[in-house]
Coordinates of N, CA, C and O in Angstrom, one line a residue:
X24 N 35.8 -16.5 -6.2 CA 34.5 -17.1 -7.7 C 33.5 -15.3 -7.7 O 33.4 -15.1 -6.6
X25 N 33.6 -14.9 -8.3 CA 33.6 -14.5 -8.5 C 32.2 -13.5 -10.1 O 32.7 -13.8 -10.6
X26 N 31.4 -13.5 -10.0 CA 30.0 -13.4 -10.7 C 29.7 -12.1 -11.2 O 30.6 -11.0 -10.7
X27 N 30.5 -12.0 -12.6 CA 29.7 -10.9 -13.5 C 29.4 -10.0 -12.5 O 27.6 -10.3 -12.6
X28 N 29.1 -9.2 -13.3 CA 27.7 -7.4 -12.2 C 27.7 -7.3 -13.0 O 27.6 -7.5 -14.5
X29 N 25.8 -7.3 -13.1 CA 25.0 -7.1 -14.3 C 23.9 -5.8 -14.3 O 24.0 -5.8 -12.6
X30 N 23.3 -5.0 -14.5 CA 22.8 -3.7 -14.6 C 21.7 -4.0 -14.9 O 21.7 -4.2 -16.4
X31 N 20.7 -3.9 -14.3 CA 18.9 -4.0 -15.1 C 18.4 -3.4 -15.4 O 17.0 -3.0 -15.8
X32 N 18.9 -2.0 -14.4 CA 17.8 -1.2 -14.8 C 19.2 0.4 -15.5 O 19.1 0.7 -15.3
X33 N 18.9 0.5 -16.9 CA 19.1 1.0 -17.6 C 17.8 1.9 -18.8 O 16.8 0.8 -19.3
X34 N 18.1 2.8 -19.2 CA 17.3 3.3 -20.2 C 17.2 3.3 -21.0 O 18.4 3.8 -21.6
X35 N 17.0 3.0 -22.7 CA 17.3 3.1 -24.4 C 16.5 4.8 -24.9 O 15.5 5.0 -24.0
X36 N 17.3 5.1 -25.7 CA 16.8 6.5 -26.1 C 17.5 6.7 -27.3 O 18.8 6.4 -27.6
X37 N 17.4 7.2 -28.1 CA 17.3 7.2 -29.3 C 17.1 9.5 -29.8 O 16.1 9.7 -29.2
X38 N 18.0 9.5 -30.9 CA 17.9 11.3 -31.1 C 17.6 10.8 -32.0 O 17.1 10.8 -33.3
X39 N 16.3 12.0 -31.7 CA 16.0 12.6 -32.9 C 16.2 12.5 -34.6 O 17.4 13.0 -34.0
X40 N 15.9 12.8 -35.8 CA 16.5 13.6 -36.8 C 16.9 11.5 -37.6 O 16.5 11.2 -38.1
X41 N 17.9 12.8 -38.4 CA 18.4 11.4 -39.3 C 19.4 10.7 -38.8 O 19.4 8.8 -38.7
X42 N 20.0 10.6 -37.7 CA 20.9 10.1 -36.3 C 20.1 9.3 -35.4 O 19.3 9.4 -35.0
X43 N 20.2 7.5 -35.6 CA 19.2 6.3 -34.4 C 20.3 5.7 -34.0 O 20.1 5.0 -34.2
X44 N 21.1 6.5 -33.3 CA 22.1 6.5 -32.4 C 21.4 6.0 -30.6 O 21.0 7.5 -30.6
X45 N 21.6 5.0 -30.2 CA 20.9 3.9 -29.2 C 21.9 4.6 -28.8 O 23.3 4.0 -28.1
X46 N 21.9 5.1 -27.3 CA 22.1 5.2 -25.9 C 21.7 4.2 -25.2 O 20.4 4.2 -24.0
X47 N 22.3 3.9 -23.7 CA 22.1 3.0 -22.9 C 22.5 4.2 -22.0 O 24.0 3.7 -21.1
X48 N 22.1 4.4 -20.7 CA 21.9 5.1 -19.4 C 21.6 4.3 -18.7 O 20.3 3.9 -19.0
X49 N 22.4 4.7 -17.4 CA 21.7 3.8 -16.8 C 21.8 4.9 -14.9 O 22.6 5.6 -15.0
X50 N 21.5 4.3 -14.0 CA 21.3 5.1 -13.1 C 21.7 4.3 -11.4 O 22.4 3.5 -12.3
X51 N 21.8 5.5 -10.7 CA 23.7 5.0 -9.9 C 22.3 3.5 -9.7 O 21.8 3.8 -8.2
X52 N 24.0 2.6 -9.4 CA 23.4 1.7 -8.3 C 23.2 1.5 -6.8 O 21.8 1.1 -6.7
X53 N 23.0 2.6 -5.8 CA 23.6 3.3 -4.5 C 22.0 3.4 -4.8 O 21.4 3.6 -3.5
X54 N 21.0 4.3 -5.5 CA 20.6 4.7 -5.6 C 18.7 3.4 -5.7 O 17.8 3.5 -4.3
X55 N 19.9 2.8 -6.8 CA 18.5 1.1 -6.9 C 18.3 0.6 -5.3 O 17.5 0.3 -4.8
X56 N 19.8 0.6 -5.0 CA 19.7 -0.2 -4.0 C 19.0 -0.2 -3.1 O 18.6 -0.4 -1.6
X57 N 19.3 1.4 -2.5 CA 19.0 2.4 -1.4 C 16.8 1.8 -1.0 O 16.0 1.7 -0.4
X58 N 16.3 2.2 -2.5 CA 14.9 2.2 -2.2 C 14.3 1.2 -2.8 O 13.4 1.6 -1.8
X59 N 15.2 0.2 -3.2 CA 14.7 -1.7 -2.6 C 14.7 -1.8 -1.6 O 13.5 -2.6 -0.8
X60 N 15.3 -1.1 -0.4 CA 16.3 -1.6 0.7 C 14.8 -1.3 1.7 O 14.1 -1.4 2.3
X61 N 14.4 0.3 0.9 CA 13.3 0.5 2.0 C 11.9 0.0 1.7 O 11.3 -0.4 2.7
X62 N 11.5 -0.3 0.2 CA 9.7 -0.9 -0.8 C 10.6 -2.1 0.5 O 9.2 -2.7 1.1
X63 N 11.7 -3.9 0.5 CA 11.4 -3.9 1.6 C 10.8 -4.4 3.2 O 9.6 -4.5 3.4
X64 N 11.4 -2.4 3.3 CA 10.9 -3.0 4.9 C 9.2 -2.1 5.1 O 9.0 -2.2 5.9
X65 N 8.6 -1.3 3.6 CA 8.2 -1.1 4.3 C 7.0 -2.3 3.7 O 5.3 -2.4 4.4
X66 N 7.4 -3.5 2.5 CA 6.0 -4.7 3.2 C 5.8 -5.5 4.6 O 5.5 -5.7 4.9
X67 N 7.9 -5.6 4.4 CA 7.5 -6.0 6.8 C 6.4 -5.2 7.3 O 6.1 -6.0 7.6
X68 N 5.8 -3.9 7.5 CA 5.8 -3.2 8.1 C 4.1 -3.4 7.9 O 3.2 -4.2 8.5
X69 N 4.1 -3.8 6.5 CA 2.2 -4.1 6.0 C 1.6 -5.4 6.5 O 0.9 -5.4 7.2
X70 N 3.0 -5.9 6.7 CA 3.0 -7.0 7.1 C 2.4 -8.0 8.7 O 1.6 -8.6 9.0
X71 N 2.8 -6.7 9.0 CA 3.4 -6.7 10.7 C 1.8 -5.9 11.3 O 0.8 -6.7 12.2
X72 N 1.4 -4.7 10.3 CA 0.3 -4.8 10.2 C -0.7 -5.1 10.1 O -2.9 -5.6 11.6
X73 N -0.7 -5.9 9.2 CA -1.7 -6.9 8.6 C -2.0 -8.3 10.6 O -2.9 -8.8 10.3
X74 N -0.7 -8.5 10.2 CA -0.8 -10.1 12.1 C -1.2 -9.4 13.0 O -2.8 -10.1 13.9
X75 N -1.5 -7.9 13.1 CA -2.2 -7.6 14.7 C -3.5 -6.8 14.1 O -4.2 -7.3 15.1
X76 N -3.6 -6.7 12.5 CA -5.2 -6.9 13.2 C -5.4 -8.0 12.9 O -7.0 -8.0 13.1
X77 N -5.1 -9.1 12.4 CA -6.1 -10.4 12.2 C -6.3 -11.2 13.9 O -7.0 -12.1 14.7
X78 N -4.7 -10.0 14.4 CA -4.5 -10.6 16.0 C -5.6 -9.7 16.8 O -6.9 -10.5 18.0
X79 N -6.3 -9.5 16.5 CA -7.0 -8.3 17.1 C -8.8 -8.7 16.4 O -9.3 -9.1 17.9
X80 N -8.7 -9.1 16.1 CA -10.4 -9.4 15.0 C -10.7 -11.2 16.1 O -11.8 -11.5 16.6
X81 N -9.7 -12.6 16.1 CA -9.6 -13.2 16.6 C -10.1 -12.9 18.1 O -10.8 -14.2 18.7
X82 N -9.5 -12.4 19.1 CA -10.2 -12.7 20.1 C -10.8 -11.2 21.3 O -10.0 -11.2 22.3
X83 N -10.8 -10.3 20.3 CA -11.3 -9.4 21.0 C -9.8 -8.8 21.0 O -10.8 -8.2 23.0
X84 N -8.9 -8.4 20.9 CA -8.3 -7.4 21.4 C -7.7 -6.2 20.7 O -7.0 -5.8 20.0
X85 N -8.4 -5.7 21.4 CA -8.5 -4.2 20.5 C -7.4 -3.6 20.8 O -7.2 -2.1 20.6
X86 N -6.8 -3.6 21.8 CA -5.4 -2.8 22.5 C -4.2 -3.3 21.0 O -3.5 -2.7 21.0
X87 N -4.1 -4.2 19.9 CA -3.0 -4.2 18.8 C -3.7 -3.6 18.2 O -2.4 -4.3 17.2
X88 N -5.1 -2.8 17.5 CA -5.5 -1.8 16.3 C -4.7 -0.5 16.7 O -4.2 -0.2 15.8
X89 N -3.6 -0.1 17.6 CA -3.0 1.2 17.6 C -1.1 0.1 17.1 O -1.3 1.6 16.1
X90 N -0.7 -0.3 17.4 CA 0.5 -0.7 16.7 C 0.1 -1.2 15.7 O 0.5 -1.3 14.5
X91 N -1.3 -1.4 14.7 CA -1.3 -2.1 13.8 C -1.2 -0.6 12.4 O -0.9 -0.3 11.3
X92 N -2.1 0.3 13.2 CA -2.4 1.4 12.3 C -1.2 2.4 12.7 O -1.0 2.4 10.9
X93 N -0.2 2.2 13.8 CA 1.2 2.8 13.6 C 1.8 2.3 12.0 O 2.8 2.3 11.6
X94 N 2.2 0.9 12.6 CA 3.1 -0.4 10.8 C 1.9 0.3 9.5 O 3.1 0.8 8.6
X95 N 0.7 0.3 9.4 CA 0.1 0.8 8.4 C 1.0 1.7 7.7 O 0.9 2.5 6.9
X96 N 1.0 3.0 8.4 CA 1.2 4.2 8.3 C 3.2 5.0 7.8 O 3.3 4.5 7.6
X97 N 3.6 3.5 8.9 CA 5.2 3.4 8.5 C 5.3 3.1 7.1 O 6.4 3.1 6.4
X98 N 4.0 1.7 7.3 CA 4.7 0.9 5.4 C 4.7 2.4 4.5 O 4.9 2.7 3.4
X99 N 3.5 3.6 4.3 CA 2.9 4.3 4.0 C 4.5 5.0 3.1 O 4.4 5.8 1.9
X100 N 4.7 5.8 4.8 CA 6.0 6.3 4.5 C 7.1 5.9 4.0 O 7.9 6.8 3.6
X101 N 7.3 5.0 4.0 CA 8.5 3.7 3.7 C 7.8 3.8 1.4 O 9.4 3.7 1.0
X102 N 7.2 3.9 1.9 CA 6.8 3.6 0.4 C 7.0 5.1 -0.8 O 7.3 5.4 -1.5
X103 N 6.2 5.6 0.1 CA 6.4 7.4 -0.7 C 7.9 7.6 -0.8 O 8.9 8.3 -1.5
X104 N 9.2 7.1 0.7 CA 10.6 7.4 0.5 C 10.8 6.8 -0.4 O 12.0 7.8 -1.5
X105 N 11.0 5.4 -0.7 CA 10.9 4.8 -1.4 C 11.5 5.3 -2.8 O 12.0 5.1 -4.5
X106 N 10.0 6.1 -3.3 CA 9.9 6.6 -4.5 C 9.9 8.2 -5.4 O 10.8 8.1 -6.4
X107 N 10.9 8.4 -3.9 CA 11.3 9.6 -4.1 C 12.8 9.2 -4.8 O 13.5 10.3 -5.2
X108 N 13.4 8.3 -3.5 CA 14.4 7.9 -3.9 C 15.0 7.4 -5.2 O 15.4 8.5 -6.2
X109 N 13.7 7.4 -5.8 CA 13.8 6.2 -7.5 C 14.3 7.1 -7.7 O 14.3 7.3 -9.3
X110 N 12.9 8.6 -8.3 CA 12.8 9.3 -9.1 C 13.8 10.5 -8.7 O 14.8 11.2 -10.2
X111 N 14.2 10.5 -8.3 CA 16.0 11.5 -7.6 C 17.2 10.6 -8.7 O 17.3 11.3 -9.2
X112 N 16.9 9.6 -8.7 CA 18.0 9.4 -8.8 C 17.8 9.3 -10.5 O 18.4 9.9 -11.4
X113 N 16.6 9.0 -11.4 CA 16.2 9.7 -12.5 C 16.5 10.8 -12.8 O 16.7 11.2 -14.3
X114 N 16.3 11.9 -11.9 CA 16.0 12.9 -12.8 C 17.5 13.2 -12.7 O 18.6 13.5 -13.8
X115 N 18.5 13.0 -11.5 CA 19.5 12.9 -11.9 C 20.6 12.8 -13.0 O 21.1 13.3 -14.0
X116 N 19.0 11.4 -13.2 CA 20.6 11.0 -15.1 C 19.9 11.7 -16.3 O 20.1 11.7 -16.5
X117 N 18.3 12.6 -16.2 CA 17.9 12.8 -17.0 C 19.5 14.0 -17.3 O 19.4 14.9 -18.3
X118 N 19.5 15.1 -16.0 CA 20.3 16.8 -16.3 C 21.3 16.4 -16.6 O 22.7 17.5 -16.2
X119 N 21.8 14.8 -16.6 CA 23.5 14.7 -17.1 C 23.1 15.4 -18.3 O 22.4 15.3 -19.1
X120 N 24.8 15.9 -18.6 CA 25.0 16.8 -20.4 C 25.7 15.7 -21.3 O 25.5 15.5 -22.5
X121 N 25.7 13.7 -20.6 CA 25.8 13.2 -21.9 C 25.0 13.0 -22.9 O 25.3 12.0 -23.5
X122 N 24.1 13.6 -21.7 CA 22.5 12.8 -23.1 C 21.4 14.4 -23.3 O 21.7 15.5 -21.7
X123 N 20.6 14.1 -24.5 CA 19.7 16.0 -24.8 C 18.5 14.8 -24.3 O 18.2 13.9 -24.8
X124 N 17.5 14.4 -23.4 CA 16.0 14.4 -23.2 C 15.2 15.5 -24.0 O 15.0 17.2 -23.6
X125 N 14.8 15.2 -25.2 CA 13.3 16.1 -25.5 C 11.7 16.2 -24.7 O 11.3 17.2 -24.1
X126 N 11.8 15.3 -23.6 CA 10.6 14.7 -22.9 C 10.2 13.0 -22.4 O 11.1 12.7 -22.9
X127 N 9.6 13.1 -20.6 CA 9.7 12.2 -20.5 C 8.7 12.0 -19.5 O 7.8 13.0 -18.9
X128 N 7.8 10.0 -19.2 CA 7.2 10.9 -17.7 C 7.0 9.6 -17.6 O 7.7 8.6 -17.4
X129 N 6.8 9.4 -16.5 CA 6.7 8.6 -15.3 C 4.6 7.5 -16.1 O 4.5 7.9 -16.7
X130 N 5.4 5.5 -16.4 CA 4.7 5.1 -16.2 C 3.8 4.4 -14.7 O 3.0 4.8 -14.4
X131 N 3.1 3.6 -15.0 CA 2.0 3.1 -14.3 C 2.5 2.6 -12.4 O 1.8 2.5 -12.1
X132 N 3.7 1.8 -12.5 CA 3.9 1.7 -11.8 C 4.3 3.4 -10.3 O 4.4 2.8 -9.0
X133 N 5.3 3.7 -10.4 CA 4.8 4.9 -9.8 C 3.4 5.7 -9.4 O 3.2 6.4 -8.3
X134 N 2.6 5.3 -10.6 CA 0.7 5.9 -10.1 C 0.6 5.2 -9.3 O -0.2 5.0 -8.4
X135 N 1.0 4.0 -9.1 CA 0.9 2.9 -8.3 C 1.3 2.7 -6.7 O 0.6 2.9 -5.9
X136 N 3.2 3.0 -7.2 CA 3.2 3.4 -5.4 C 2.5 4.7 -5.2 O 2.8 4.6 -4.0
X137 N 2.5 5.3 -5.6 CA 2.0 6.9 -5.2 C 0.1 6.8 -5.3 O -0.3 6.7 -3.2
X138 N -0.4 5.2 -5.3 CA -1.5 5.5 -4.9 C -1.3 4.6 -3.8 O -2.0 5.0 -2.7
X139 N -0.6 3.7 -3.8 CA -1.0 2.7 -2.5 C -0.1 3.6 -1.7 O -0.4 3.4 -0.1
X140 N 1.0 4.4 -0.8 CA 1.0 5.7 -0.7 C 0.0 5.9 0.0 O -0.6 5.9 1.5
X141 N -0.7 6.8 -0.5 CA -1.8 7.8 0.2 C -2.9 6.4 1.5 O -4.1 6.6 2.2
X142 N -3.3 4.9 0.5 CA -4.2 4.1 1.0 C -2.7 3.9 2.7 O -4.2 3.4 3.2
X143 N -2.0 3.1 2.1 CA -1.4 3.2 3.9 C -2.0 4.1 4.6 O -1.9 3.5 5.1
X144 N -1.0 5.0 4.5 CA -1.8 6.8 4.7 C -3.2 6.7 5.3 O -3.3 6.8 7.1
X145 N -3.6 6.9 4.7 CA -4.5 7.5 5.0 C -5.6 6.0 6.1 O -6.5 6.6 6.8
X146 N -5.3 4.5 6.1 CA -5.9 3.5 6.1 C -5.2 3.4 8.2 O -6.2 3.4 8.4
X147 N -3.7 3.9 7.8 CA -3.9 3.5 9.1 C -3.8 4.6 10.3 O -4.3 4.9 11.0
X148 N -4.3 6.1 9.3 CA -4.7 6.9 10.8 C -6.0 7.0 10.6 O -6.5 6.8 11.8
X149 N -6.9 6.7 9.7 CA -8.3 5.9 10.0 C -8.5 4.9 11.0 O -9.9 5.3 12.1
X150 N -7.5 4.0 11.4 CA -7.2 2.6 12.2 C -7.0 2.6 13.3 O -7.7 2.7 14.6
X151 N -6.4 4.1 13.6 CA -6.1 4.4 14.2 C -7.0 5.1 15.1 O -7.4 5.1 16.8
X152 N -7.7 6.3 14.2 CA -8.8 7.1 14.9 C -9.7 6.5 15.3 O -10.3 6.2 16.1
X153 N -10.0 5.0 15.1 CA -11.3 4.2 15.4 C -10.6 2.9 16.1 O -11.8 3.0 17.4
X154 N -9.6 3.1 16.7 CA -8.9 2.3 17.9 C -8.3 3.0 18.6 O -8.8 2.9 20.1
X155 N -8.9 4.1 18.9 CA -8.4 5.7 20.4 C -10.1 5.4 21.3 O -11.3 4.6 20.9
X156 N -10.2 5.6 22.6 CA -11.8 4.9 23.4 C -12.7 6.4 23.6 O -12.0 7.5 22.6
X157 N -13.8 6.3 23.6 CA -14.3 7.4 23.4 C -14.3 8.4 23.8 O -13.9 7.5 25.3
X158 N -14.7 8.8 24.2 CA -14.6 10.1 24.2 C -15.9 10.7 24.8 O -16.8 10.4 24.8
X159 N -15.5 11.1 26.7 CA -16.5 11.7 27.5 C -17.8 12.4 26.7 O -17.5 13.1 25.7
X160 N -19.3 12.1 27.2 CA -20.1 12.6 26.3 C -20.4 14.0 27.5 O -21.0 15.2 26.8
X161 N -20.0 14.0 28.4 CA -20.1 15.1 29.5 C -19.3 15.7 30.4 O -18.4 14.9 30.0
X162 N -19.4 17.1 30.4 CA -18.2 18.2 31.0 C -17.6 16.8 32.1 O -17.2 16.8 32.4
X163 N -18.5 16.4 33.1 CA -18.0 15.7 33.9 C -17.8 14.8 33.6 O -17.4 13.6 35.2
X164 N -17.9 14.0 33.6 CA -17.7 12.1 33.0 C -16.2 12.3 32.5 O -15.7 12.9 32.0
X165 N -15.3 10.8 32.7 CA -14.0 11.1 32.7 C -13.8 9.7 32.0 O -14.6 9.1 31.9
X166 N -13.2 9.2 30.9 CA -13.0 8.4 29.8 C -13.1 6.8 30.8 O -13.5 6.7 30.2
X167 N -12.7 7.2 32.2 CA -12.8 6.0 32.9 C -13.9 6.0 33.3 O -14.7 4.5 34.1
X168 N -15.1 6.4 33.4 CA -16.4 6.5 33.9 C -17.4 6.3 32.9 O -18.2 5.7 32.7
X169 N -17.0 6.2 31.2 CA -17.3 6.6 30.7 C -17.5 4.2 30.1 O -16.8 4.2 30.9
X170 N -18.8 3.8 30.0 CA -19.5 3.0 29.5 C -18.4 2.7 28.2 O -18.1 2.1 27.3
X171 N -18.6 0.6 28.8 CA -17.7 0.1 27.4 C -18.0 0.4 26.4 O -20.0 0.3 26.6
X172 N -17.9 -0.4 25.8 CA -19.1 0.2 23.9 C -18.9 -1.7 23.1 O -19.9 -2.1 22.7
X173 N -18.7 -2.3 24.6 CA -18.9 -3.9 24.0 C -19.7 -4.1 24.3 O -19.4 -4.4 26.0

């Protein structure tokens, strides 16, 4: 028993002029599945990072902030890789010889994905810088000799 396969990622466009013939052009299924899997990894990294941050605030476990920052950075990198895979899929579809595209534009979801990459990546790096130990103030002082911040 097999279910019928449905493709939900298609684009409809019409040719300008007198004929209004409608084409249905699909993106490649492998690209869509790959982008979705990478996006799921991004969500997982963000969830694990949030758990690390919440645990570090609960009992003053500052050592959990470094892994949290790395998880947020990895989540941002996964998002931009997923966006690029989908962009390449759409670009390949547009460059096909079956259709002639006059103009195309990206939607608001593309801008949201790019903004989330920037936010996660910058916040991950900032959290890593915050979690680093205090540098010595004097040249003869080592990091181990420095007074604790709390």
